[in-house]
PDB file of C-alpha atoms and ligand atoms in Angstrom:
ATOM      1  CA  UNK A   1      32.049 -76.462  29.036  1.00 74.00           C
ATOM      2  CA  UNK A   2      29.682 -79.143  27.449  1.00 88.00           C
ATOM      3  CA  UNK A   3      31.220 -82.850  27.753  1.00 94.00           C
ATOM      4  CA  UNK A   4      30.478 -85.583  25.451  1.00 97.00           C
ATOM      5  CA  UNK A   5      30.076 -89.583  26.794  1.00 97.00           C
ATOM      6  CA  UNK A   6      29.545 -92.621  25.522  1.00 97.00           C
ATOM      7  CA  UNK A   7      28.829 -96.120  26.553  1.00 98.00           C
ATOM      8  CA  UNK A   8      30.248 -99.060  25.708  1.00 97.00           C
ATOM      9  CA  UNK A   9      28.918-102.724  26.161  1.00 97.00           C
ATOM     10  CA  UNK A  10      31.465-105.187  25.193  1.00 96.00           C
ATOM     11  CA  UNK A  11      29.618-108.492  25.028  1.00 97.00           C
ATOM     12  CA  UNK A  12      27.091-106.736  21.937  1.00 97.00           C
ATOM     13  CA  UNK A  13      29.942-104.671  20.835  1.00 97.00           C
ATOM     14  CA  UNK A  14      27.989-101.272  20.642  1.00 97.00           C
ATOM     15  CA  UNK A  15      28.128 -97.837  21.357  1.00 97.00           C
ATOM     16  CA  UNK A  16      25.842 -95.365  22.912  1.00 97.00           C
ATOM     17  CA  UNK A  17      25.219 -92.506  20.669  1.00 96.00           C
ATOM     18  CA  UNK A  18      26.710 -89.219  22.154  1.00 96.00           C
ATOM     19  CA  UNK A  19      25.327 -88.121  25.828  1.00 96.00           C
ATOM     20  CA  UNK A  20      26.019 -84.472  26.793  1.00 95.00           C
ATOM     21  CA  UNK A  21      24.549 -85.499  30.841  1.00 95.00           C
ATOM     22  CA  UNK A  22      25.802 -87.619  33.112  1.00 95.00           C
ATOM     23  CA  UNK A  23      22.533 -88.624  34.404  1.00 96.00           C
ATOM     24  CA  UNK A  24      21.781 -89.614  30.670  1.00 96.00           C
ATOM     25  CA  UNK A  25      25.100 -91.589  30.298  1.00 97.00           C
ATOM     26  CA  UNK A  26      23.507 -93.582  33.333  1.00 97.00           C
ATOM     27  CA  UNK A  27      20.544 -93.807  32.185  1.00 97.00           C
ATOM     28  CA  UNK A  28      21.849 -95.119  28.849  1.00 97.00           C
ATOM     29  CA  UNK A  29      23.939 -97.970  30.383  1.00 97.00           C
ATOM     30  CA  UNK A  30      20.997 -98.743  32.865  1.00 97.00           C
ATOM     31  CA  UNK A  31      18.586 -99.304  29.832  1.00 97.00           C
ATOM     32  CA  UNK A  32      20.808-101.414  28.114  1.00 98.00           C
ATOM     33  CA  UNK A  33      21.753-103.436  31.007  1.00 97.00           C
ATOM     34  CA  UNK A  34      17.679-103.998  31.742  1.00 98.00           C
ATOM     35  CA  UNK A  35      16.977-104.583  28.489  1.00 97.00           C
ATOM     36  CA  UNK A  36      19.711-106.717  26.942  1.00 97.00           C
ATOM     37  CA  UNK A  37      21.294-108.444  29.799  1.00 97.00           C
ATOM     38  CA  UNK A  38      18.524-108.586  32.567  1.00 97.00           C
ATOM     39  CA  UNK A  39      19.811-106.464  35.322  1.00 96.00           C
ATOM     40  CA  UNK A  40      23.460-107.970  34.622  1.00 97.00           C
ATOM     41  CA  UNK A  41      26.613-105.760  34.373  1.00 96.00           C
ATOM     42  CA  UNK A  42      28.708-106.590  31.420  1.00 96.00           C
ATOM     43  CA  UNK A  43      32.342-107.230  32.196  1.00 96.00           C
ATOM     44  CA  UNK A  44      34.236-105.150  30.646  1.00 95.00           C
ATOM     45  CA  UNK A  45      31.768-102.752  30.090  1.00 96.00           C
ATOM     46  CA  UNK A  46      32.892 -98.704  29.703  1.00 96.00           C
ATOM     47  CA  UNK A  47      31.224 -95.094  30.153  1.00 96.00           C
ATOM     48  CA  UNK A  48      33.386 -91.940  30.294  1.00 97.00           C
ATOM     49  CA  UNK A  49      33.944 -88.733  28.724  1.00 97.00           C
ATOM     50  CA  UNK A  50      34.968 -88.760  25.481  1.00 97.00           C
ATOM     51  CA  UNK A  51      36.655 -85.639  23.338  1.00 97.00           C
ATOM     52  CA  UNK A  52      34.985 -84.282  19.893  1.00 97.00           C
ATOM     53  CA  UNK A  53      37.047 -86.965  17.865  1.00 97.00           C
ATOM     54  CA  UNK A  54      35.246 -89.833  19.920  1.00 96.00           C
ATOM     55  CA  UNK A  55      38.521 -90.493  21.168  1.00 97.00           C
ATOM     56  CA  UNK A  56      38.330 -91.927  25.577  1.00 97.00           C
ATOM     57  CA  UNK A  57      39.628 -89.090  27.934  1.00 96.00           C
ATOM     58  CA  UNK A  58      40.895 -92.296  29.877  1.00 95.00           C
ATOM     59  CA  UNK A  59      42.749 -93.826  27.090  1.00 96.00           C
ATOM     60  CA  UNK A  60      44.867 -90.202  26.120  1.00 97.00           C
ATOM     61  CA  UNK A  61      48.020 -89.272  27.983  1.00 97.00           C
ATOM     62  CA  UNK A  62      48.158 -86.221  29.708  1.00 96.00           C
ATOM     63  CA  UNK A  63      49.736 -83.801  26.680  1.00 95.00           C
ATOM     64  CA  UNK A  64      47.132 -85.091  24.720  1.00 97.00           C
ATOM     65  CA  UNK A  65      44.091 -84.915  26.751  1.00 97.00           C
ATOM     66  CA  UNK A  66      44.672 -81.282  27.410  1.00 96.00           C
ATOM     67  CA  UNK A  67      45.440 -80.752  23.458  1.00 97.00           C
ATOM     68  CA  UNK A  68      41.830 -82.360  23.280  1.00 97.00           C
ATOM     69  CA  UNK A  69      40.176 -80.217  26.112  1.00 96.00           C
ATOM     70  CA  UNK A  70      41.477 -76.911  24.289  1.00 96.00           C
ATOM     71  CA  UNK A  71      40.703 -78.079  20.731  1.00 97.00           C
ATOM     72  CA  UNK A  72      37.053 -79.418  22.450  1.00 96.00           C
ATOM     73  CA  UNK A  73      36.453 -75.793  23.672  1.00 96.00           C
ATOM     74  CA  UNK A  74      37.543 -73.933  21.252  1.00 96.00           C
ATOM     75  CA  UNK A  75      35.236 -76.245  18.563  1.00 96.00           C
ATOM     76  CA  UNK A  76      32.680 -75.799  21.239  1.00 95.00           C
ATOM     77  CA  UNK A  77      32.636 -71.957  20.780  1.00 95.00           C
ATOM     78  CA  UNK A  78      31.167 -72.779  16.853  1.00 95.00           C
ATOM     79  CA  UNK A  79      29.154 -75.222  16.928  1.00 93.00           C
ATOM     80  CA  UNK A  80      29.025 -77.153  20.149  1.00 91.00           C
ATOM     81  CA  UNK A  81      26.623 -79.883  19.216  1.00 89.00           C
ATOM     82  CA  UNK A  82      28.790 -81.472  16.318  1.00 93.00           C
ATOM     83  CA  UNK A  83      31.527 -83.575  16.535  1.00 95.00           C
ATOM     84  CA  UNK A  84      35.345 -82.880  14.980  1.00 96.00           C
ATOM     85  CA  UNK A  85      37.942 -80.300  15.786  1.00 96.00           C
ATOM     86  CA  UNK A  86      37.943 -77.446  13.359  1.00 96.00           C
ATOM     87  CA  UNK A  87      41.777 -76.511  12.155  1.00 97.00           C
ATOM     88  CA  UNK A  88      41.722 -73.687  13.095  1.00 97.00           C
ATOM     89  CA  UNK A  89      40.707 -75.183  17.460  1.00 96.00           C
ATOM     90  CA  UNK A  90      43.582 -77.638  16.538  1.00 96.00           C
ATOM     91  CA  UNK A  91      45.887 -75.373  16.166  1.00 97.00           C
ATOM     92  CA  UNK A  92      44.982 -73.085  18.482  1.00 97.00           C
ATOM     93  CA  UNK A  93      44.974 -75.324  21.158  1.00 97.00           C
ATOM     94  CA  UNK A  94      48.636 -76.366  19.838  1.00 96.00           C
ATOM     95  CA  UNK A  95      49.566 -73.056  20.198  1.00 96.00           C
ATOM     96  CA  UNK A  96      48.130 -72.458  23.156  1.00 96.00           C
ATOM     97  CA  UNK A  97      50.424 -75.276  24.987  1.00 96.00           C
ATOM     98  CA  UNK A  98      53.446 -74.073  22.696  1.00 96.00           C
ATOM     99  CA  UNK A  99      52.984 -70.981  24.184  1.00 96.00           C
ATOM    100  CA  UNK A 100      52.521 -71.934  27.787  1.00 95.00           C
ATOM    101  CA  UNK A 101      55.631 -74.396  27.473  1.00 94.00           C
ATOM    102  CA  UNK A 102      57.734 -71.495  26.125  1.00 95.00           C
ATOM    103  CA  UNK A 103      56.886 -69.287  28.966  1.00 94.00           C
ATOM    104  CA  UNK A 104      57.818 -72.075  31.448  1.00 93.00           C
ATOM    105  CA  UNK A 105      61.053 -72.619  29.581  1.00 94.00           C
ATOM    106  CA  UNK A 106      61.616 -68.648  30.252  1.00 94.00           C
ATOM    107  CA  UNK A 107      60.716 -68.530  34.182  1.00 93.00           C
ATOM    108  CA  UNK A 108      62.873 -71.646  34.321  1.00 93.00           C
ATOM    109  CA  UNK A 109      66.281 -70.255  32.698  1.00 92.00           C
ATOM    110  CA  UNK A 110      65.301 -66.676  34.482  1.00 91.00           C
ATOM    111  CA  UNK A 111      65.553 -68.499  37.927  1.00 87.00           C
ATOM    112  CA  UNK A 112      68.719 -70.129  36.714  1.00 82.00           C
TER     113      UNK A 112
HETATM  114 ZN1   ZN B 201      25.225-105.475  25.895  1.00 55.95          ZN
END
């Protein structure tokens, strides 16, 4: 599955622009940090995976991360360079967990 990251300096306030590697995410932060702040590590500073709506896999509770991961691959299957969930991933990946929550609820009341 391709993964998106971004880093974050918080002293400049910017953004990377989307990585898909994690050796260019590193690479990324390492330029800035030569570049901008002389070897120096920002505090603060963040890199990390990210889903297609830029949102921090970090930041996301658990329901909602793996909403994201299903929407992300599902996206992924049409186009998986762009950002954005397509409706049709979104709810997908909504019914996907609906589904899987249903069954659970039916093991659990069976073994009742
Ligand atoms: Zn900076």
């Amino acid at each position: 599955m391709l993964r998106r990251y971004l880093y974050r300096c918080p002293l400049c306030r910017t953004t990377s622009p989307v990585r898909f590697q994690l050796d260019d995410l590193a690479a990324e932060g390492n330029a800035h940090r030569q570049t901008i702040h002389g070897g120096h590590i920002p505090d603060d500073e963040a890199a990390g995976q990210i889903d297609r709506l830029g949102r921090w896999y970090v930041a996301l509770t658990p329901l909602v991360a793996l909403h994201a991961h299903l929407a992300d691959a599902l996206s992924d299957l049409r186009d998986p360079k762009a950002m954005g969930h397509y409706w049709w991933a979104s709810a997908g990946a909504t019914l996907t967990l609906g589904g899987a929550a249903a069954l659970a609820v039916m093991f659990i009341s069976a073994a009742l």
